PDB file of C-alpha atoms in Angstrom:
ATOM      1  CA  MET A1101       4.266  19.834 -21.810  1.00 65.00           C
ATOM      2  CA  PHE A1102       6.277  22.859 -22.955  1.00 68.00           C
ATOM      3  CA  LEU A1103       3.097  24.626 -24.085  1.00 75.00           C
ATOM      4  CA  THR A1104       1.428  23.956 -20.727  1.00 74.00           C
ATOM      5  CA  HIS A1105       4.469  25.232 -18.885  1.00 75.00           C
ATOM      6  CA  PHE A1106       4.706  28.390 -20.982  1.00 81.00           C
ATOM      7  CA  LEU A1107       1.006  29.273 -20.884  1.00 81.00           C
ATOM      8  CA  VAL A1108       0.168  28.374 -17.275  1.00 79.00           C
ATOM      9  CA  LEU A1109       3.389  28.618 -15.304  1.00 80.00           C
ATOM     10  CA  HIS A1110       5.059  31.444 -17.196  1.00 85.00           C
ATOM     11  CA  ALA A1111       2.788  33.681 -19.264  1.00 88.00           C
ATOM     12  CA  THR A1112      -0.380  33.555 -17.145  1.00 87.00           C
ATOM     13  CA  GLN A1113       1.328  33.855 -13.778  1.00 86.00           C
ATOM     14  CA  ASN A1114       3.551  36.687 -14.956  1.00 88.00           C
ATOM     15  CA  LEU A1115       0.500  38.462 -16.384  1.00 90.00           C
ATOM     16  CA  PHE A1116      -1.315  38.330 -13.048  1.00 89.00           C
ATOM     17  CA  ALA A1117       1.887  39.349 -11.282  1.00 88.00           C
ATOM     18  CA  GLU A1118       2.056  42.449 -13.481  1.00 89.00           C
ATOM     19  CA  LEU A1119      -1.604  43.277 -12.905  1.00 91.00           C
ATOM     20  CA  THR A1120      -1.337  42.877  -9.125  1.00 90.00           C
ATOM     21  CA  ARG A1121       2.210  44.299  -8.904  1.00 87.00           C
ATOM     22  CA  PHE A1122       3.409  41.122  -7.246  1.00 84.00           C
ATOM     23  CA  ALA A1123       7.157  41.420  -6.776  1.00 82.00           C
ATOM     24  CA  ASP A1124       8.208  37.774  -6.376  1.00 80.00           C
ATOM     25  CA  ARG A1125       8.350  36.287  -9.887  1.00 82.00           C
ATOM     26  CA  GLN A1126      10.002  32.946  -9.124  1.00 84.00           C
ATOM     27  CA  PHE A1127       7.091  30.766 -10.176  1.00 88.00           C
ATOM     28  CA  TYR A1128       9.307  27.831 -11.137  1.00 88.00           C
ATOM     29  CA  GLU A1129      12.933  26.775 -11.107  1.00 89.00           C
ATOM     30  CA  ASP A1130      15.111  24.817 -13.522  1.00 90.00           C
ATOM     31  CA  TRP A1131      12.928  21.691 -13.533  1.00 91.00           C
ATOM     32  CA  TRP A1132      14.392  20.668 -16.907  1.00 91.00           C
ATOM     33  CA  ASN A1133      17.752  19.915 -15.216  1.00 94.00           C
ATOM     34  CA  VAL A1134      16.434  17.727 -12.393  1.00 93.00           C
ATOM     35  CA  THR A1135      17.609  14.172 -11.824  1.00 94.00           C
ATOM     36  CA  THR A1136      15.080  13.180  -9.148  1.00 93.00           C
ATOM     37  CA  TRP A1137      11.305  13.062  -9.171  1.00 90.00           C
ATOM     38  CA  ALA A1138      11.092  14.922  -5.849  1.00 88.00           C
ATOM     39  CA  ALA A1139      13.102  17.812  -7.297  1.00 92.00           C
ATOM     40  CA  PHE A1140      10.783  17.952 -10.291  1.00 92.00           C
ATOM     41  CA  TYR A1141       7.680  18.253  -8.107  1.00 88.00           C
ATOM     42  CA  ARG A1142       9.413  20.944  -6.085  1.00 89.00           C
ATOM     43  CA  LYS A1143      10.620  23.007  -9.051  1.00 91.00           C
ATOM     44  CA  TRP A1144       7.864  22.502 -11.647  1.00 88.00           C
ATOM     45  CA  ASN A1145       5.248  24.695  -9.946  1.00 87.00           C
ATOM     46  CA  GLY A1146       6.607  26.805  -7.128  1.00 86.00           C
ATOM     47  CA  LEU A1147       3.282  28.327  -6.097  1.00 85.00           C
ATOM     48  CA  VAL A1148       1.522  25.003  -5.624  1.00 88.00           C
ATOM     49  CA  HIS A1149       4.531  23.442  -3.900  1.00 89.00           C
ATOM     50  CA  ASP A1150       4.924  26.348  -1.475  1.00 90.00           C
ATOM     51  CA  PHE A1151       1.193  26.351  -0.688  1.00 91.00           C
ATOM     52  CA  ILE A1152       1.079  22.599  -0.008  1.00 92.00           C
ATOM     53  CA  HIS A1153       4.277  22.711   2.039  1.00 92.00           C
ATOM     54  CA  SER A1154       3.184  25.686   4.157  1.00 91.00           C
ATOM     55  CA  TYR A1155      -0.506  24.962   4.701  1.00 93.00           C
ATOM     56  CA  LEU A1156      -0.735  21.176   4.510  1.00 92.00           C
ATOM     57  CA  TYR A1157       2.561  19.366   5.005  1.00 93.00           C
ATOM     58  CA  SER A1158       3.875  21.602   7.798  1.00 93.00           C
ATOM     59  CA  ASP A1159       0.534  21.594   9.642  1.00 92.00           C
ATOM     60  CA  LEU A1160       0.273  17.820   9.454  1.00 93.00           C
ATOM     61  CA  VAL A1161       3.737  17.470  10.965  1.00 93.00           C
ATOM     62  CA  GLU A1162       3.458  20.234  13.559  1.00 91.00           C
ATOM     63  CA  PHE A1163      -0.159  20.082  14.713  1.00 91.00           C
ATOM     64  CA  VAL A1164      -1.364  16.585  13.803  1.00 90.00           C
ATOM     65  CA  GLY A1165       1.879  14.888  14.789  1.00 88.00           C
ATOM     66  CA  MET A1166       2.402  12.877  11.617  1.00 90.00           C
ATOM     67  CA  SER A1167       5.828  11.719  10.616  1.00 90.00           C
ATOM     68  CA  LYS A1168       7.422  13.537   7.712  1.00 89.00           C
ATOM     69  CA  SER A1169       7.060  10.577   5.368  1.00 86.00           C
ATOM     70  CA  THR A1170       3.368  10.107   6.226  1.00 90.00           C
ATOM     71  CA  ALA A1171       2.666  13.826   5.900  1.00 91.00           C
ATOM     72  CA  MET A1172       4.398  13.851   2.526  1.00 87.00           C
ATOM     73  CA  MET A1173       2.294  10.905   1.349  1.00 87.00           C
ATOM     74  CA  VAL A1174      -0.961  12.526   2.517  1.00 90.00           C
ATOM     75  CA  SER A1175      -0.009  15.810   0.855  1.00 90.00           C
ATOM     76  CA  PHE A1176       0.858  13.970  -2.330  1.00 86.00           C
ATOM     77  CA  VAL A1177      -2.447  12.080  -2.446  1.00 88.00           C
ATOM     78  CA  LEU A1178      -4.543  15.170  -1.710  1.00 90.00           C
ATOM     79  CA  SER A1179      -2.686  17.086  -4.409  1.00 89.00           C
ATOM     80  CA  ALA A1180      -3.430  14.273  -6.859  1.00 89.00           C
ATOM     81  CA  VAL A1181      -7.125  14.355  -5.884  1.00 90.00           C
ATOM     82  CA  VAL A1182      -7.329  18.111  -6.495  1.00 91.00           C
ATOM     83  CA  HIS A1183      -5.558  17.795  -9.851  1.00 89.00           C
ATOM     84  CA  GLU A1184      -7.934  15.004 -10.901  1.00 89.00           C
ATOM     85  CA  TYR A1185     -10.930  17.047  -9.763  1.00 90.00           C
ATOM     86  CA  ILE A1186      -9.827  19.927 -11.996  1.00 89.00           C
ATOM     87  CA  VAL A1187      -9.460  17.581 -14.967  1.00 88.00           C
ATOM     88  CA  ALA A1188     -12.843  15.933 -14.284  1.00 87.00           C
ATOM     89  CA  ALA A1189     -14.573  19.301 -13.952  1.00 87.00           C
ATOM     90  CA  SER A1190     -12.996  20.488 -17.202  1.00 86.00           C
ATOM     91  CA  LEU A1191     -13.843  17.383 -19.246  1.00 84.00           C
ATOM     92  CA  GLY A1192     -17.185  16.608 -17.603  1.00 80.00           C
ATOM     93  CA  PHE A1193     -16.399  13.030 -16.591  1.00 83.00           C
ATOM     94  CA  PHE A1194     -14.274  11.109 -14.103  1.00 85.00           C
ATOM     95  CA  PHE A1195     -11.460   9.118 -15.687  1.00 88.00           C
ATOM     96  CA  PRO A1196      -8.646   9.029 -13.092  1.00 88.00           C
ATOM     97  CA  ILE A1197      -5.607   8.560 -15.308  1.00 89.00           C
ATOM     98  CA  LEU A1198      -3.781  11.509 -13.743  1.00 89.00           C
ATOM     99  CA  PHE A1199      -4.555  10.254 -10.234  1.00 88.00           C
ATOM    100  CA  VAL A1200      -3.311   6.750 -11.060  1.00 88.00           C
ATOM    101  CA  LEU A1201      -0.080   8.107 -12.535  1.00 88.00           C
ATOM    102  CA  PHE A1202       0.403  10.361  -9.508  1.00 83.00           C
ATOM    103  CA  GLY A1203      -0.274   7.621  -6.990  1.00 80.00           C
ATOM    104  CA  GLY A1204       1.423   4.800  -8.876  1.00 84.00           C
ATOM    105  CA  PRO A1205       4.515   5.572 -10.957  1.00 86.00           C
ATOM    106  CA  GLY A1206       4.801   9.043  -9.395  1.00 85.00           C
ATOM    107  CA  ILE A1207       5.389   7.718  -5.883  1.00 84.00           C
ATOM    108  CA  TRP A1208       7.533   4.822  -7.069  1.00 88.00           C
ATOM    109  CA  PHE A1209       9.750   7.116  -9.165  1.00 89.00           C
ATOM    110  CA  MET A1210      10.296   9.344  -6.132  1.00 86.00           C
ATOM    111  CA  GLN A1211      11.852   6.393  -4.320  1.00 86.00           C
ATOM    112  CA  LEU A1212      13.675   5.129  -7.409  1.00 90.00           C
ATOM    113  CA  THR A1213      15.376   8.451  -8.173  1.00 91.00           C
ATOM    114  CA  LYS A1214      16.049   9.491  -4.574  1.00 89.00           C
ATOM    115  CA  GLY A1215      19.597  10.851  -4.313  1.00 89.00           C
ATOM    116  CA  ARG A1216      20.351  10.177  -7.986  1.00 91.00           C
ATOM    117  CA  LYS A1217      22.632  12.492  -9.944  1.00 91.00           C
ATOM    118  CA  GLY A1218      24.109  12.691 -13.403  1.00 92.00           C
ATOM    119  CA  ARG A1219      23.011  13.086 -16.998  1.00 93.00           C
ATOM    120  CA  THR A1220      21.644   9.549 -17.214  1.00 94.00           C
ATOM    121  CA  TRP A1221      18.985  10.259 -14.610  1.00 94.00           C
ATOM    122  CA  ASN A1222      18.110  13.558 -16.242  1.00 95.00           C
ATOM    123  CA  ILE A1223      17.517  11.679 -19.497  1.00 95.00           C
ATOM    124  CA  PHE A1224      15.440   9.146 -17.559  1.00 94.00           C
ATOM    125  CA  MET A1225      13.321  11.977 -16.170  1.00 93.00           C
ATOM    126  CA  TRP A1226      12.707  13.399 -19.637  1.00 93.00           C
ATOM    127  CA  VAL A1227      11.757  10.014 -21.071  1.00 93.00           C
ATOM    128  CA  MET A1228       9.299   9.357 -18.240  1.00 92.00           C
ATOM    129  CA  LEU A1229       7.797  12.847 -18.475  1.00 90.00           C
ATOM    130  CA  ALA A1230       7.273  12.509 -22.227  1.00 90.00           C
ATOM    131  CA  THR A1231       5.813   9.020 -21.825  1.00 91.00           C
ATOM    132  CA  GLY A1232       3.445  10.070 -19.053  1.00 90.00           C
ATOM    133  CA  GLN A1233       2.238  13.179 -20.877  1.00 88.00           C
ATOM    134  CA  GLY A1234       1.646  11.228 -24.069  1.00 89.00           C
ATOM    135  CA  LEU A1235      -0.182   8.457 -22.239  1.00 90.00           C
ATOM    136  CA  MET A1236      -2.485  10.911 -20.482  1.00 90.00           C
ATOM    137  CA  MET A1237      -3.287  12.763 -23.704  1.00 88.00           C
ATOM    138  CA  VAL A1238      -4.104   9.562 -25.585  1.00 89.00           C
ATOM    139  CA  LEU A1239      -6.287   8.050 -22.854  1.00 89.00           C
ATOM    140  CA  TYR A1240      -8.157  11.242 -21.968  1.00 90.00           C
ATOM    141  CA  PHE A1241      -8.847  12.122 -25.609  1.00 88.00           C
ATOM    142  CA  ARG A1242      -9.908   8.563 -26.382  1.00 85.00           C
ATOM    143  CA  GLU A1243     -12.386   8.622 -23.502  1.00 85.00           C
ATOM    144  CA  TYR A1244     -13.614  12.110 -24.423  1.00 84.00           C
ATOM    145  CA  TYR A1245     -14.367  11.241 -28.038  1.00 81.00           C
ATOM    146  CA  SER A1246     -15.858   7.894 -27.046  1.00 79.00           C
ATOM    147  CA  ARG A1247     -18.351   9.748 -24.868  1.00 76.00           C
ATOM    148  CA  LEU A1248     -18.939  12.324 -27.595  1.00 76.00           C
ATOM    149  CA  LEU A1249     -19.789   9.685 -30.184  1.00 71.00           C
ATOM    150  CA  ARG A1250     -21.921   7.618 -27.815  1.00 66.00           C
ATOM    151  CA  GLY A1251     -23.665  10.637 -26.296  1.00 57.00           C
ATOM    152  CA  GLU A1252     -27.051  10.294 -27.964  1.00 45.00           C
ATOM    153  CA  ASN A1253     -27.351   6.667 -26.910  1.00 49.00           C
ATOM    154  CA  GLU A1254     -26.475   7.184 -23.234  1.00 52.00           C
ATOM    155  CA  ASP A1255     -28.714   6.459 -20.277  1.00 50.00           C
ATOM    156  CA  LEU A1256     -29.101  10.008 -19.002  1.00 45.00           C
ATOM    157  CA  HIS A1257     -31.166   8.837 -16.029  1.00 47.00           C
ATOM    158  CA  SER A1258     -28.182   7.166 -14.381  1.00 56.00           C
ATOM    159  CA  PHE A1259     -25.853   9.860 -13.063  1.00 59.00           C
ATOM    160  CA  ALA A1260     -23.239   7.404 -11.787  1.00 62.00           C
ATOM    161  CA  ASN A1261     -23.239   5.527 -15.088  1.00 63.00           C
ATOM    162  CA  LEU A1262     -23.005   8.739 -17.082  1.00 62.00           C
ATOM    163  CA  LEU A1263     -20.162  10.207 -15.026  1.00 68.00           C
ATOM    164  CA  LEU A1264     -18.108   7.273 -13.777  1.00 71.00           C
ATOM    165  CA  VAL A1265     -18.324   4.360 -16.219  1.00 73.00           C
ATOM    166  CA  PRO A1266     -15.599   4.518 -18.912  1.00 77.00           C
ATOM    167  CA  ARG A1267     -16.742   4.455 -22.537  1.00 75.00           C
ATOM    168  CA  SER A1268     -13.472   4.016 -24.400  1.00 75.00           C
ATOM    169  CA  TYR A1269     -13.254   0.260 -23.826  1.00 69.00           C
ATOM    170  CA  THR A1270     -16.481  -0.212 -25.855  1.00 61.00           C
ATOM    171  CA  LEU A1271     -15.523   2.227 -28.608  1.00 53.00           C
ATOM    172  CA  ASP A1272     -15.436  -0.441 -31.324  1.00 52.00           C
ATOM    173  CA  GLU A1273     -19.153  -1.088 -30.849  1.00 51.00           C
ATOM    174  CA  LEU A1274     -19.780   2.116 -32.798  1.00 48.00           C
ATOM    175  CA  TRP A1275     -18.164   0.691 -35.928  1.00 48.00           C
ATOM    176  CA  PRO A1276     -19.210  -2.981 -36.097  1.00 46.00           C
ATOM    177  CA  GLU A1277     -18.608  -2.999 -39.869  1.00 43.00           C
ATOM    178  CA  VAL A1278     -14.951  -2.020 -39.658  1.00 41.00           C
ATOM    179  CA  ALA A1279     -13.795  -2.811 -36.125  1.00 46.00           C
ATOM    180  CA  GLY A1280     -10.942  -5.279 -36.312  1.00 48.00           C
ATOM    181  CA  THR A1281     -11.442  -6.006 -40.025  1.00 47.00           C
ATOM    182  CA  GLY A1282      -8.813  -3.688 -41.479  1.00 46.00           C
ATOM    183  CA  GLN A1283     -11.323  -2.204 -43.928  1.00 44.00           C
ATOM    184  CA  HIS A1284     -11.016   1.458 -44.812  1.00 41.00           C
ATOM    185  CA  HIS A1285     -14.676   2.361 -45.195  1.00 41.00           C
ATOM    186  CA  PHE A1286     -16.973   3.418 -42.398  1.00 42.00           C
ATOM    187  CA  PRO A1287     -20.600   4.535 -42.052  1.00 43.00           C
ATOM    188  CA  SER A1288     -21.151   8.278 -42.236  1.00 43.00           C
ATOM    189  CA  LYS A1289     -24.126   7.857 -39.918  1.00 47.00           C
ATOM    190  CA  VAL A1290     -25.219   5.295 -37.369  1.00 45.00           C
ATOM    191  CA  GLU A1291     -28.723   4.290 -36.338  1.00 47.00           C
ATOM    192  CA  TRP A1292     -29.184   3.567 -32.656  1.00 46.00           C
ATOM    193  CA  GLU A1293     -31.259   0.765 -31.180  1.00 49.00           C
ATOM    194  CA  ASP A1294     -34.444   2.834 -31.044  1.00 49.00           C
ATOM    195  CA  GLY A1295     -34.227   3.304 -34.808  1.00 51.00           C
ATOM    196  CA  THR A1296     -34.883   7.024 -34.611  1.00 42.00           C
ATOM    197  CA  THR A1297     -31.674   8.842 -33.777  1.00 42.00           C
ATOM    198  CA  LYS A1298     -28.779   9.187 -36.181  1.00 43.00           C
ATOM    199  CA  ARG A1299     -25.469  10.863 -35.547  1.00 44.00           C
ATOM    200  CA  GLU A1300     -22.584  11.909 -37.749  1.00 43.00           C
ATOM    201  CA  LEU A1301     -19.468   9.917 -36.942  1.00 43.00           C
ATOM    202  CA  LEU A1302     -15.793  10.634 -37.145  1.00 46.00           C
ATOM    203  CA  PRO A1303     -13.590   7.996 -38.789  1.00 46.00           C
ATOM    204  CA  HIS A1304     -12.624   4.980 -36.736  1.00 47.00           C
ATOM    205  CA  PRO A1305      -9.155   5.406 -35.129  1.00 50.00           C
ATOM    206  CA  HIS A1306      -7.818   2.480 -37.184  1.00 49.00           C
ATOM    207  CA  VAL A1307      -9.068   4.190 -40.344  1.00 47.00           C
ATOM    208  CA  LEU A1308      -7.448   7.481 -39.357  1.00 47.00           C
ATOM    209  CA  ALA A1309      -4.135   5.729 -38.753  1.00 52.00           C
ATOM    210  CA  SER A1310      -4.368   4.089 -42.159  1.00 51.00           C
ATOM    211  CA  TRP A1311      -5.115   7.394 -43.870  1.00 45.00           C
ATOM    212  CA  ILE A1312      -2.215   9.124 -42.126  1.00 48.00           C
ATOM    213  CA  SER A1313       0.169   6.367 -43.192  1.00 54.00           C
ATOM    214  CA  ARG A1314      -1.101   6.629 -46.770  1.00 48.00           C
ATOM    215  CA  ILE A1315      -0.643  10.397 -46.859  1.00 47.00           C
ATOM    216  CA  GLY A1316       2.941  10.064 -45.676  1.00 50.00           C
ATOM    217  CA  GLY A1317       3.716   6.985 -47.746  1.00 51.00           C
ATOM    218  CA  SER A1318       3.890   5.905 -51.318  1.00 44.00           C
ATOM    219  CA  ASP A1319       0.137   5.270 -51.597  1.00 47.00           C
ATOM    220  CA  GLY A1320      -0.602   8.957 -51.141  1.00 43.00           C
ATOM    221  CA  GLY A1321       2.222  10.149 -53.311  1.00 43.00           C
ATOM    222  CA  GLY A1322       3.696  12.080 -50.420  1.00 42.00           C
ATOM    223  CA  ARG A1323       7.201  12.224 -49.071  1.00 42.00           C
ATOM    224  CA  ARG A1324       8.246   9.597 -46.565  1.00 39.00           C
TER     225      ARG A1324
END
């Protein structure tokens, strides 16, 4: 999260501001001190917030006649859709974890933390941010590598199946010898159903976890 903030919201935006001689450099505010979810969304990315507020939220209220709460909800959902589109375009598949977190816990936390103050709620914000970021990284990477390992056995003629159907829930099918058995060996290659295509495989996630624990534990002779 800190790396994303530094690269995208600080370094990159300041670089373009220097190149274009843009005078206003307040791209974000002190989001690390917030105690409410609404304040975080407002302070995390000033450019996106100002754009949505000026060109979407205000127009929905002024010209469409929506109530402020409805306009805020519509703006929130559309922002989540755009964010998910960027992620899907970058990864090459649709796996709406970010959208679900935006539209689920994100909206609920806005109501839960409304008007809250104090260090306790700031700690709560940090815990939820760390949990959400970690959850997204794990699920997106799991889906990405599941598709990578299953790629040569995919039905390329079905666009919807290729793009929309998750692969991570069938990941263990790639390692029938070790899935759920606790064994530490795995095939270096796998032969698909047609009997012709073979593909190098990475270790099963359970095997990787076992190796990491061995390296850091007494089995590997390392320091705990």
